[in-house]
PDB file of C-alpha atoms in Angstrom:
ATOM      1  CA  UNK E   1     -91.781  80.883-130.189  1.00  0.00           C
ATOM      2  CA  UNK E   2     -89.034  78.907-132.012  1.00  0.00           C
ATOM      3  CA  UNK E   3     -88.520  75.353-130.735  1.00  0.00           C
ATOM      4  CA  UNK E   4     -84.885  76.071-129.894  1.00  0.00           C
ATOM      5  CA  UNK E   5     -82.645  76.390-126.866  1.00  0.00           C
ATOM      6  CA  UNK E   6     -79.785  78.891-126.784  1.00  0.00           C
ATOM      7  CA  UNK E   7     -76.701  77.955-124.793  1.00  0.00           C
ATOM      8  CA  UNK E   8     -73.244  79.270-123.987  1.00  0.00           C
ATOM      9  CA  UNK E   9     -71.168  78.050-126.913  1.00  0.00           C
ATOM     10  CA  UNK E  10     -69.446  77.243-129.109  1.00  0.00           C
ATOM     11  CA  UNK E  11     -69.974  73.503-129.473  1.00  0.00           C
ATOM     12  CA  UNK E  12     -68.008  71.417-127.009  1.00  0.00           C
ATOM     13  CA  UNK E  13     -68.659  73.399-123.816  1.00  0.00           C
ATOM     14  CA  UNK E  14     -69.563  71.889-120.454  1.00  0.00           C
ATOM     15  CA  UNK E  15     -72.795  73.848-120.896  1.00  0.00           C
ATOM     16  CA  UNK E  16     -73.678  71.843-124.002  1.00  0.00           C
ATOM     17  CA  UNK E  17     -72.894  68.553-122.231  1.00  0.00           C
ATOM     18  CA  UNK E  18     -75.133  69.513-119.290  1.00  0.00           C
ATOM     19  CA  UNK E  19     -77.907  70.713-121.611  1.00  0.00           C
ATOM     20  CA  UNK E  20     -77.985  67.388-123.432  1.00  0.00           C
ATOM     21  CA  UNK E  21     -78.833  65.631-120.146  1.00  0.00           C
ATOM     22  CA  UNK E  22     -82.301  67.246-120.279  1.00  0.00           C
ATOM     23  CA  UNK E  23     -84.781  64.927-122.047  1.00  0.00           C
ATOM     24  CA  UNK E  24     -86.476  67.848-123.778  1.00  0.00           C
ATOM     25  CA  UNK E  25     -83.179  68.911-125.371  1.00  0.00           C
ATOM     26  CA  UNK E  26     -83.545  66.034-127.832  1.00  0.00           C
ATOM     27  CA  UNK E  27     -86.646  67.707-129.296  1.00  0.00           C
ATOM     28  CA  UNK E  28     -85.152  71.215-129.625  1.00  0.00           C
ATOM     29  CA  UNK E  29     -82.666  72.843-131.948  1.00  0.00           C
ATOM     30  CA  UNK E  30     -79.640  73.680-129.793  1.00  0.00           C
ATOM     31  CA  UNK E  31     -78.031  76.963-130.851  1.00  0.00           C
ATOM     32  CA  UNK E  32     -74.659  78.086-129.421  1.00  0.00           C
ATOM     33  CA  UNK E  33     -74.159  81.751-128.516  1.00  0.00           C
ATOM     34  CA  UNK E  34     -70.901  83.526-127.825  1.00  0.00           C
ATOM     35  CA  UNK E  35     -71.816  84.719-124.317  1.00  0.00           C
ATOM     36  CA  UNK E  36     -74.288  84.298-121.478  1.00  0.00           C
ATOM     37  CA  UNK E  37     -75.671  87.743-122.270  1.00  0.00           C
ATOM     38  CA  UNK E  38     -76.330  86.950-125.930  1.00  0.00           C
ATOM     39  CA  UNK E  39     -77.991  83.632-125.047  1.00  0.00           C
ATOM     40  CA  UNK E  40     -80.357  85.312-122.566  1.00  0.00           C
ATOM     41  CA  UNK E  41     -81.002  88.193-124.947  1.00  0.00           C
ATOM     42  CA  UNK E  42     -82.101  85.661-127.562  1.00  0.00           C
ATOM     43  CA  UNK E  43     -84.853  84.586-125.156  1.00  0.00           C
ATOM     44  CA  UNK E  44     -85.863  88.157-124.394  1.00  0.00           C
ATOM     45  CA  UNK E  45     -86.049  88.899-128.131  1.00  0.00           C
ATOM     46  CA  UNK E  46     -88.151  85.815-128.857  1.00  0.00           C
ATOM     47  CA  UNK E  47     -85.404  84.191-130.936  1.00  0.00           C
ATOM     48  CA  UNK E  48     -85.195  81.159-128.626  1.00  0.00           C
ATOM     49  CA  UNK E  49     -87.636  79.371-126.354  1.00  0.00           C
ATOM     50  CA  UNK E  50     -85.132  79.172-123.501  1.00  0.00           C
ATOM     51  CA  UNK E  51     -81.449  79.595-122.712  1.00  0.00           C
ATOM     52  CA  UNK E  52     -79.197  77.223-120.809  1.00  0.00           C
ATOM     53  CA  UNK E  53     -76.354  78.887-118.897  1.00  0.00           C
ATOM     54  CA  UNK E  54     -74.039  78.278-115.910  1.00  0.00           C
ATOM     55  CA  UNK E  55     -75.031  80.071-112.711  1.00  0.00           C
ATOM     56  CA  UNK E  56     -72.937  78.643-109.845  1.00  0.00           C
ATOM     57  CA  UNK E  57     -69.937  76.439-109.168  1.00  0.00           C
ATOM     58  CA  UNK E  58     -68.870  74.725-105.992  1.00  0.00           C
ATOM     59  CA  UNK E  59     -65.421  76.358-105.970  1.00  0.00           C
ATOM     60  CA  UNK E  60     -66.167  80.071-106.481  1.00  0.00           C
ATOM     61  CA  UNK E  61     -69.927  80.300-105.848  1.00  0.00           C
ATOM     62  CA  UNK E  62     -72.292  82.295-108.029  1.00  0.00           C
ATOM     63  CA  UNK E  63     -71.252  83.123-111.597  1.00  0.00           C
ATOM     64  CA  UNK E  64     -71.585  86.878-111.596  1.00  0.00           C
ATOM     65  CA  UNK E  65     -72.132  87.269-115.345  1.00  0.00           C
ATOM     66  CA  UNK E  66     -75.294  85.164-115.188  1.00  0.00           C
ATOM     67  CA  UNK E  67     -76.535  86.639-111.910  1.00  0.00           C
ATOM     68  CA  UNK E  68     -76.115  90.182-113.207  1.00  0.00           C
ATOM     69  CA  UNK E  69     -78.010  89.350-116.394  1.00  0.00           C
ATOM     70  CA  UNK E  70     -80.910  87.928-114.366  1.00  0.00           C
ATOM     71  CA  UNK E  71     -80.899  90.964-112.050  1.00  0.00           C
ATOM     72  CA  UNK E  72     -81.043  93.509-114.868  1.00  0.00           C
ATOM     73  CA  UNK E  73     -83.072  93.811-118.052  1.00  0.00           C
ATOM     74  CA  UNK E  74     -86.476  92.370-118.878  1.00  0.00           C
ATOM     75  CA  UNK E  75     -87.508  89.701-116.343  1.00  0.00           C
ATOM     76  CA  UNK E  76     -86.687  86.050-117.003  1.00  0.00           C
ATOM     77  CA  UNK E  77     -87.507  82.870-115.057  1.00  0.00           C
ATOM     78  CA  UNK E  78     -85.585  79.723-114.148  1.00  0.00           C
ATOM     79  CA  UNK E  79     -87.426  76.494-114.988  1.00  0.00           C
ATOM     80  CA  UNK E  80     -84.849  73.725-114.495  1.00  0.00           C
ATOM     81  CA  UNK E  81     -81.400  73.183-113.054  1.00  0.00           C
ATOM     82  CA  UNK E  82     -78.677  70.624-113.785  1.00  0.00           C
ATOM     83  CA  UNK E  83     -75.566  69.740-111.768  1.00  0.00           C
ATOM     84  CA  UNK E  84     -72.498  68.560-113.677  1.00  0.00           C
ATOM     85  CA  UNK E  85     -69.255  67.253-112.191  1.00  0.00           C
ATOM     86  CA  UNK E  86     -66.333  69.151-113.671  1.00  0.00           C
ATOM     87  CA  UNK E  87     -62.765  68.070-114.414  1.00  0.00           C
ATOM     88  CA  UNK E  88     -60.535  69.695-116.985  1.00  0.00           C
ATOM     89  CA  UNK E  89     -58.143  68.483-119.629  1.00  0.00           C
ATOM     90  CA  UNK E  90     -55.204  70.493-120.963  1.00  0.00           C
ATOM     91  CA  UNK E  91     -55.841  70.584-124.704  1.00  0.00           C
ATOM     92  CA  UNK E  92     -53.000  71.341-127.139  1.00  0.00           C
ATOM     93  CA  UNK E  93     -52.210  71.046-130.821  1.00  0.00           C
ATOM     94  CA  UNK E  94     -50.663  67.675-131.747  1.00  0.00           C
ATOM     95  CA  UNK E  95     -46.937  67.613-131.074  1.00  0.00           C
ATOM     96  CA  UNK E  96     -47.015  70.221-128.292  1.00  0.00           C
ATOM     97  CA  UNK E  97     -45.059  69.333-125.152  1.00  0.00           C
ATOM     98  CA  UNK E  98     -45.645  70.757-121.689  1.00  0.00           C
ATOM     99  CA  UNK E  99     -42.406  72.729-121.979  1.00  0.00           C
ATOM    100  CA  UNK E 100     -43.703  74.411-125.156  1.00  0.00           C
ATOM    101  CA  UNK E 101     -46.674  76.019-123.425  1.00  0.00           C
ATOM    102  CA  UNK E 102     -46.296  79.762-122.852  1.00  0.00           C
ATOM    103  CA  UNK E 103     -49.973  80.814-122.986  1.00  0.00           C
ATOM    104  CA  UNK E 104     -53.101  79.094-121.674  1.00  0.00           C
ATOM    105  CA  UNK E 105     -56.766  80.042-121.987  1.00  0.00           C
ATOM    106  CA  UNK E 106     -60.181  79.145-120.572  1.00  0.00           C
ATOM    107  CA  UNK E 107     -63.360  80.741-119.277  1.00  0.00           C
ATOM    108  CA  UNK E 108     -62.677  82.939-116.201  1.00  0.00           C
ATOM    109  CA  UNK E 109     -64.741  80.573-114.013  1.00  0.00           C
ATOM    110  CA  UNK E 110     -62.254  77.791-114.800  1.00  0.00           C
ATOM    111  CA  UNK E 111     -59.234  79.637-113.402  1.00  0.00           C
ATOM    112  CA  UNK E 112     -60.001  79.110-109.689  1.00  0.00           C
ATOM    113  CA  UNK E 113     -60.548  75.413-110.389  1.00  0.00           C
ATOM    114  CA  UNK E 114     -57.089  74.873-111.949  1.00  0.00           C
ATOM    115  CA  UNK E 115     -55.038  77.597-110.246  1.00  0.00           C
ATOM    116  CA  UNK E 116     -52.894  75.282-108.114  1.00  0.00           C
ATOM    117  CA  UNK E 117     -52.312  72.822-110.942  1.00  0.00           C
ATOM    118  CA  UNK E 118     -51.204  75.707-113.151  1.00  0.00           C
ATOM    119  CA  UNK E 119     -48.853  77.046-110.461  1.00  0.00           C
ATOM    120  CA  UNK E 120     -47.262  73.618-109.940  1.00  0.00           C
ATOM    121  CA  UNK E 121     -46.984  72.566-113.583  1.00  0.00           C
ATOM    122  CA  UNK E 122     -46.890  75.743-115.712  1.00  0.00           C
ATOM    123  CA  UNK E 123     -45.790  78.501-113.332  1.00  0.00           C
ATOM    124  CA  UNK E 124     -44.561  80.801-116.115  1.00  0.00           C
ATOM    125  CA  UNK E 125     -47.513  80.376-118.494  1.00  0.00           C
ATOM    126  CA  UNK E 126     -49.571  83.492-119.199  1.00  0.00           C
ATOM    127  CA  UNK E 127     -53.335  83.193-118.636  1.00  0.00           C
ATOM    128  CA  UNK E 128     -55.781  84.642-121.188  1.00  0.00           C
ATOM    129  CA  UNK E 129     -59.540  84.527-120.567  1.00  0.00           C
ATOM    130  CA  UNK E 130     -61.929  83.310-123.261  1.00  0.00           C
ATOM    131  CA  UNK E 131     -65.706  83.533-123.718  1.00  0.00           C
ATOM    132  CA  UNK E 132     -65.974  79.805-122.904  1.00  0.00           C
ATOM    133  CA  UNK E 133     -63.704  76.809-122.438  1.00  0.00           C
ATOM    134  CA  UNK E 134     -64.655  75.512-125.879  1.00  0.00           C
ATOM    135  CA  UNK E 135     -63.870  78.900-127.401  1.00  0.00           C
ATOM    136  CA  UNK E 136     -60.450  78.685-125.754  1.00  0.00           C
ATOM    137  CA  UNK E 137     -59.982  75.315-127.488  1.00  0.00           C
ATOM    138  CA  UNK E 138     -60.950  76.906-130.802  1.00  0.00           C
ATOM    139  CA  UNK E 139     -58.377  79.667-130.264  1.00  0.00           C
ATOM    140  CA  UNK E 140     -55.710  77.038-129.575  1.00  0.00           C
ATOM    141  CA  UNK E 141     -56.695  75.305-132.811  1.00  0.00           C
ATOM    142  CA  UNK E 142     -56.226  78.627-134.633  1.00  0.00           C
ATOM    143  CA  UNK E 143     -52.800  79.103-133.051  1.00  0.00           C
ATOM    144  CA  UNK E 144     -53.624  82.090-130.852  1.00  0.00           C
ATOM    145  CA  UNK E 145     -52.778  80.239-127.638  1.00  0.00           C
ATOM    146  CA  UNK E 146     -50.682  77.191-126.803  1.00  0.00           C
ATOM    147  CA  UNK E 147     -53.155  75.348-124.560  1.00  0.00           C
ATOM    148  CA  UNK E 148     -56.707  75.462-123.240  1.00  0.00           C
ATOM    149  CA  UNK E 149     -58.399  74.093-120.149  1.00  0.00           C
ATOM    150  CA  UNK E 150     -61.615  72.461-121.362  1.00  0.00           C
ATOM    151  CA  UNK E 151     -63.530  69.207-121.257  1.00  0.00           C
ATOM    152  CA  UNK E 152     -61.621  66.265-122.730  1.00  0.00           C
ATOM    153  CA  UNK E 153     -64.611  65.713-125.032  1.00  0.00           C
ATOM    154  CA  UNK E 154     -63.788  68.995-126.824  1.00  0.00           C
ATOM    155  CA  UNK E 155     -60.430  67.712-128.120  1.00  0.00           C
ATOM    156  CA  UNK E 156     -61.778  65.833-131.140  1.00  0.00           C
ATOM    157  CA  UNK E 157     -64.146  68.677-132.050  1.00  0.00           C
ATOM    158  CA  UNK E 158     -61.218  71.109-132.399  1.00  0.00           C
ATOM    159  CA  UNK E 159     -58.500  68.792-133.683  1.00  0.00           C
ATOM    160  CA  UNK E 160     -56.561  68.894-130.420  1.00  0.00           C
ATOM    161  CA  UNK E 161     -55.117  66.287-128.073  1.00  0.00           C
ATOM    162  CA  UNK E 162     -55.386  66.054-124.287  1.00  0.00           C
ATOM    163  CA  UNK E 163     -51.895  66.492-122.887  1.00  0.00           C
ATOM    164  CA  UNK E 164     -53.180  66.097-119.313  1.00  0.00           C
ATOM    165  CA  UNK E 165     -56.572  64.940-118.013  1.00  0.00           C
ATOM    166  CA  UNK E 166     -58.435  64.886-114.701  1.00  0.00           C
ATOM    167  CA  UNK E 167     -57.233  68.367-113.744  1.00  0.00           C
ATOM    168  CA  UNK E 168     -58.983  69.940-110.753  1.00  0.00           C
ATOM    169  CA  UNK E 169     -57.897  71.665-107.569  1.00  0.00           C
ATOM    170  CA  UNK E 170     -61.034  70.696-105.630  1.00  0.00           C
ATOM    171  CA  UNK E 171     -62.369  67.163-105.405  1.00  0.00           C
ATOM    172  CA  UNK E 172     -65.965  66.622-106.541  1.00  0.00           C
ATOM    173  CA  UNK E 173     -66.213  70.083-108.117  1.00  0.00           C
ATOM    174  CA  UNK E 174     -69.596  70.753-109.692  1.00  0.00           C
ATOM    175  CA  UNK E 175     -71.151  73.468-111.808  1.00  0.00           C
ATOM    176  CA  UNK E 176     -74.834  74.285-111.657  1.00  0.00           C
ATOM    177  CA  UNK E 177     -76.625  75.211-114.875  1.00  0.00           C
ATOM    178  CA  UNK E 178     -80.133  76.623-115.306  1.00  0.00           C
ATOM    179  CA  UNK E 179     -82.724  76.614-118.071  1.00  0.00           C
ATOM    180  CA  UNK E 180     -84.102  80.155-118.335  1.00  0.00           C
ATOM    181  CA  UNK E 181     -87.218  81.284-120.200  1.00  0.00           C
ATOM    182  CA  UNK E 182     -89.678  84.147-120.308  1.00  0.00           C
ATOM    183  CA  UNK E 183     -91.972  84.591-117.275  1.00  0.00           C
ATOM    184  CA  UNK E 184     -94.889  82.157-117.028  1.00  0.00           C
ATOM    185  CA  UNK E 185     -96.653  80.055-114.418  1.00  0.00           C
ATOM    186  CA  UNK E 186     -94.095  77.996-112.430  1.00  0.00           C
ATOM    187  CA  UNK E 187     -94.175  74.235-112.807  1.00  0.00           C
ATOM    188  CA  UNK E 188     -96.150  72.313-110.190  1.00  0.00           C
ATOM    189  CA  UNK E 189     -94.243  71.574-106.970  1.00  0.00           C
ATOM    190  CA  UNK E 190     -92.412  68.248-106.775  1.00  0.00           C
ATOM    191  CA  UNK E 191     -91.713  68.212-103.045  1.00  0.00           C
ATOM    192  CA  UNK E 192     -88.018  68.914-103.674  1.00  0.00           C
ATOM    193  CA  UNK E 193     -87.952  72.431-105.063  1.00  0.00           C
ATOM    194  CA  UNK E 194     -85.997  75.667-104.976  1.00  0.00           C
ATOM    195  CA  UNK E 195     -87.154  79.279-105.233  1.00  0.00           C
ATOM    196  CA  UNK E 196     -84.874  82.056-106.501  1.00  0.00           C
ATOM    197  CA  UNK E 197     -85.378  85.787-105.912  1.00  0.00           C
ATOM    198  CA  UNK E 198     -83.478  89.069-106.087  1.00  0.00           C
ATOM    199  CA  UNK E 199     -84.032  91.606-103.280  1.00  0.00           C
ATOM    200  CA  UNK E 200     -83.403  95.356-103.146  1.00  0.00           C
ATOM    201  CA  UNK E 201     -83.478  97.134 -99.761  1.00  0.00           C
ATOM    202  CA  UNK E 202     -85.501 100.320 -99.320  1.00  0.00           C
ATOM    203  CA  UNK E 203     -82.592 101.950 -97.511  1.00  0.00           C
ATOM    204  CA  UNK E 204     -79.280 101.118 -95.924  1.00  0.00           C
ATOM    205  CA  UNK E 205     -79.691 100.705 -92.154  1.00  0.00           C
ATOM    206  CA  UNK E 206     -78.264  98.620 -89.298  1.00  0.00           C
ATOM    207  CA  UNK E 207     -79.740  95.136 -89.396  1.00  0.00           C
ATOM    208  CA  UNK E 208     -81.090  95.563 -92.935  1.00  0.00           C
ATOM    209  CA  UNK E 209     -79.814  92.219 -94.169  1.00  0.00           C
ATOM    210  CA  UNK E 210     -80.979  90.561 -90.946  1.00  0.00           C
ATOM    211  CA  UNK E 211     -84.489  91.871 -91.638  1.00  0.00           C
ATOM    212  CA  UNK E 212     -84.473  90.254 -95.080  1.00  0.00           C
ATOM    213  CA  UNK E 213     -83.108  86.936 -93.844  1.00  0.00           C
ATOM    214  CA  UNK E 214     -85.521  86.960 -90.913  1.00  0.00           C
ATOM    215  CA  UNK E 215     -88.453  86.548 -93.305  1.00  0.00           C
ATOM    216  CA  UNK E 216     -86.995  83.162 -94.243  1.00  0.00           C
ATOM    217  CA  UNK E 217     -85.672  82.143 -90.821  1.00  0.00           C
ATOM    218  CA  UNK E 218     -88.921  82.664 -88.901  1.00  0.00           C
ATOM    219  CA  UNK E 219     -90.678  80.363 -91.368  1.00  0.00           C
ATOM    220  CA  UNK E 220     -88.062  77.606 -91.227  1.00  0.00           C
ATOM    221  CA  UNK E 221     -86.801  78.142 -94.785  1.00  0.00           C
ATOM    222  CA  UNK E 222     -83.186  77.195 -95.445  1.00  0.00           C
ATOM    223  CA  UNK E 223     -81.129  79.271 -97.885  1.00  0.00           C
ATOM    224  CA  UNK E 224     -78.776  77.660-100.402  1.00  0.00           C
ATOM    225  CA  UNK E 225     -77.329  80.764-102.050  1.00  0.00           C
ATOM    226  CA  UNK E 226     -76.888  84.310-100.777  1.00  0.00           C
ATOM    227  CA  UNK E 227     -74.813  86.630-102.918  1.00  0.00           C
ATOM    228  CA  UNK E 228     -74.678  90.403-103.062  1.00  0.00           C
ATOM    229  CA  UNK E 229     -74.334  92.179-106.396  1.00  0.00           C
ATOM    230  CA  UNK E 230     -73.750  95.914-106.981  1.00  0.00           C
ATOM    231  CA  UNK E 231     -76.749  97.819-108.319  1.00  0.00           C
ATOM    232  CA  UNK E 232     -74.661 100.327-110.247  1.00  0.00           C
ATOM    233  CA  UNK E 233     -76.068 103.173-108.155  1.00  0.00           C
ATOM    234  CA  UNK E 234     -72.795 103.812-106.305  1.00  0.00           C
ATOM    235  CA  UNK E 235     -70.422 102.268-103.790  1.00  0.00           C
ATOM    236  CA  UNK E 236     -72.292 100.414-101.063  1.00  0.00           C
ATOM    237  CA  UNK E 237     -75.491  99.910-103.079  1.00  0.00           C
ATOM    238  CA  UNK E 238     -76.197  96.192-103.430  1.00  0.00           C
ATOM    239  CA  UNK E 239     -79.013  93.807-104.199  1.00  0.00           C
ATOM    240  CA  UNK E 240     -79.126  90.219-102.943  1.00  0.00           C
ATOM    241  CA  UNK E 241     -79.524  87.062-105.024  1.00  0.00           C
ATOM    242  CA  UNK E 242     -81.076  84.278-102.950  1.00  0.00           C
ATOM    243  CA  UNK E 243     -81.925  80.624-103.514  1.00  0.00           C
ATOM    244  CA  UNK E 244     -84.292  79.219-100.873  1.00  0.00           C
ATOM    245  CA  UNK E 245     -85.673  75.768-100.231  1.00  0.00           C
ATOM    246  CA  UNK E 246     -89.270  75.210-101.254  1.00  0.00           C
ATOM    247  CA  UNK E 247     -91.808  76.256-103.883  1.00  0.00           C
ATOM    248  CA  UNK E 248     -93.826  79.454-104.143  1.00  0.00           C
ATOM    249  CA  UNK E 249     -96.974  77.364-103.689  1.00  0.00           C
ATOM    250  CA  UNK E 250     -95.731  76.275-100.235  1.00  0.00           C
ATOM    251  CA  UNK E 251     -97.450  78.445 -97.636  1.00  0.00           C
ATOM    252  CA  UNK E 252     -94.211  79.202 -95.769  1.00  0.00           C
ATOM    253  CA  UNK E 253     -92.464  80.318 -98.973  1.00  0.00           C
ATOM    254  CA  UNK E 254     -95.433  82.381-100.169  1.00  0.00           C
ATOM    255  CA  UNK E 255     -95.682  84.164 -96.816  1.00  0.00           C
ATOM    256  CA  UNK E 256     -91.931  84.836 -96.787  1.00  0.00           C
ATOM    257  CA  UNK E 257     -92.199  86.407-100.242  1.00  0.00           C
ATOM    258  CA  UNK E 258     -95.162  88.507 -99.111  1.00  0.00           C
ATOM    259  CA  UNK E 259     -93.136  89.699 -96.117  1.00  0.00           C
ATOM    260  CA  UNK E 260     -90.211  90.596 -98.367  1.00  0.00           C
ATOM    261  CA  UNK E 261     -92.501  92.429-100.770  1.00  0.00           C
ATOM    262  CA  UNK E 262     -93.692  94.580 -97.870  1.00  0.00           C
ATOM    263  CA  UNK E 263     -90.242  95.597 -96.646  1.00  0.00           C
ATOM    264  CA  UNK E 264     -88.155  95.648 -99.835  1.00  0.00           C
ATOM    265  CA  UNK E 265     -87.886  98.365-102.423  1.00  0.00           C
ATOM    266  CA  UNK E 266     -88.164  95.674-105.094  1.00  0.00           C
ATOM    267  CA  UNK E 267     -88.423  91.888-105.286  1.00  0.00           C
ATOM    268  CA  UNK E 268     -87.716  90.040-108.520  1.00  0.00           C
ATOM    269  CA  UNK E 269     -89.087  86.488-108.607  1.00  0.00           C
ATOM    270  CA  UNK E 270     -86.752  84.237-110.629  1.00  0.00           C
ATOM    271  CA  UNK E 271     -88.811  81.072-110.390  1.00  0.00           C
ATOM    272  CA  UNK E 272     -89.628  77.936-108.418  1.00  0.00           C
ATOM    273  CA  UNK E 273     -88.254  74.752-109.959  1.00  0.00           C
ATOM    274  CA  UNK E 274     -87.154  71.175-109.122  1.00  0.00           C
ATOM    275  CA  UNK E 275     -83.882  70.767-107.245  1.00  0.00           C
ATOM    276  CA  UNK E 276     -81.173  68.765-108.994  1.00  0.00           C
ATOM    277  CA  UNK E 277     -79.497  67.580-105.792  1.00  0.00           C
ATOM    278  CA  UNK E 278     -82.431  65.944-104.008  1.00  0.00           C
ATOM    279  CA  UNK E 279     -85.340  63.635-104.738  1.00  0.00           C
ATOM    280  CA  UNK E 280     -88.691  64.339-103.047  1.00  0.00           C
ATOM    281  CA  UNK E 281     -88.239  61.229-100.890  1.00  0.00           C
ATOM    282  CA  UNK E 282     -84.980  62.675 -99.519  1.00  0.00           C
ATOM    283  CA  UNK E 283     -86.416  65.997 -98.356  1.00  0.00           C
ATOM    284  CA  UNK E 284     -86.727  66.437 -94.610  1.00  0.00           C
ATOM    285  CA  UNK E 285     -90.120  67.318 -93.154  1.00  0.00           C
ATOM    286  CA  UNK E 286     -90.685  71.049 -92.502  1.00  0.00           C
ATOM    287  CA  UNK E 287     -89.696  72.322 -89.086  1.00  0.00           C
ATOM    288  CA  UNK E 288     -92.371  72.353 -86.407  1.00  0.00           C
ATOM    289  CA  UNK E 289     -94.883  75.111 -87.107  1.00  0.00           C
ATOM    290  CA  UNK E 290     -93.939  75.648 -90.778  1.00  0.00           C
ATOM    291  CA  UNK E 291     -95.928  73.002 -92.656  1.00  0.00           C
ATOM    292  CA  UNK E 292     -98.780  74.014 -94.969  1.00  0.00           C
ATOM    293  CA  UNK E 293    -101.243  72.356 -92.601  1.00  0.00           C
ATOM    294  CA  UNK E 294    -100.033  74.442 -89.660  1.00  0.00           C
ATOM    295  CA  UNK E 295    -100.230  77.657 -91.689  1.00  0.00           C
ATOM    296  CA  UNK E 296    -103.804  76.801 -92.713  1.00  0.00           C
ATOM    297  CA  UNK E 297    -104.728  75.969 -89.128  1.00  0.00           C
ATOM    298  CA  UNK E 298    -103.259  79.239 -87.857  1.00  0.00           C
ATOM    299  CA  UNK E 299    -105.118  81.253 -90.533  1.00  0.00           C
ATOM    300  CA  UNK E 300    -108.356  79.481 -89.614  1.00  0.00           C
ATOM    301  CA  UNK E 301    -107.815  80.318 -85.939  1.00  0.00           C
ATOM    302  CA  UNK E 302    -107.338  84.009 -86.752  1.00  0.00           C
ATOM    303  CA  UNK E 303    -110.525  83.980 -88.846  1.00  0.00           C
ATOM    304  CA  UNK E 304    -112.468  82.408 -85.975  1.00  0.00           C
ATOM    305  CA  UNK E 305    -111.071  85.026 -83.573  1.00  0.00           C
ATOM    306  CA  UNK E 306    -112.222  87.768 -85.917  1.00  0.00           C
ATOM    307  CA  UNK E 307    -115.682  86.192 -85.950  1.00  0.00           C
ATOM    308  CA  UNK E 308    -115.785  85.804 -82.177  1.00  0.00           C
ATOM    309  CA  UNK E 309    -115.732  82.000 -82.438  1.00  0.00           C
ATOM    310  CA  UNK E 310    -112.545  81.303 -80.514  1.00  0.00           C
TER     311      UNK E 310
END
C-alpha cells in the first residue's frame, strides 16, 4: 500500500489544514483529489493508504456527500477524527472592491455558514458552488468568479487578497474530519472513543426507529449523530448513520451491535476510534448497570443459573 494520504483538494483547503494536525501526516505523501468520492475511491483502489475528508459541521450537521460514500460501495473504516474551528475570508483578485463583486463561490457546505453575511453585505451576488473552498479560490484566480469564501491561508497560494476576514454566521463553528482506510482491526480503546455504524431496517413499521435506538438506550449508550439517508430504493426508504459513544470492545457497545445485527436487514460497521472532543480523563463513568464489570457479572450469573448453581 502506498505511504500516502488522499484528501479533498486542491491545496489550501480546510481539509489539508486539518490533515496536517495529525502527527502521522508528516511521514506520508499528501495527495489532493478533486472530490470526496475520488479521494475515497483512491483508498478502495489501493492507490492511497487512507483518505482524509470532512464528515460533519456544527452548523448543518452531517456532510451528505461523505456519508453517502461511506454507506455505498466497498466497505471502508474510520480510524481518526479531527475537529477544526472554521472562519472564512472573502478572497478576491488584487484591486477588487466589495462593490465589484457579482459572483461568489465556495463549497456547498460553506454556504449555510456565511448565508447571513452574504445577505447583509452582498445581497445581489450570485452564488456558484465549487468542489472545495480552495478550488473556488483557484477559479477566482482564473477569473471565472469575482470572490471566494475560503480560509485566509489560501490567499497567498492563489495570488489573492483577503477583502474581509473572520466571516461566520455561527460563533465557534467547527468541522469534523475523518481519516478513512480499508477495513482492519480497530485501534485499541482509549477510554474516550466513538463507534460509527450504518443501519438498514428489515421493514417499515410503527416504532421501527425506536426499536433501533432502544438497543443503545437500554445499555446507556449516548448517540452523537443520527442522520437518515435515502437508500435509492424509492421514496420513504432510508438507512440511518449513527455515531455512538464507546468502543466496540466495550461490552455495552458490543451487545448493542449484536442486538442491531439481529433486528436489522444490514449493519455496516464504520469503525471505533478516539474522540477528538474529549480526553479519557473527561469521560463520565458508565450509567449504573452498563459497565463492563456489570455485564461480566450478569453473564456469569446466567451461566451459574444454567448450571443450577444459583
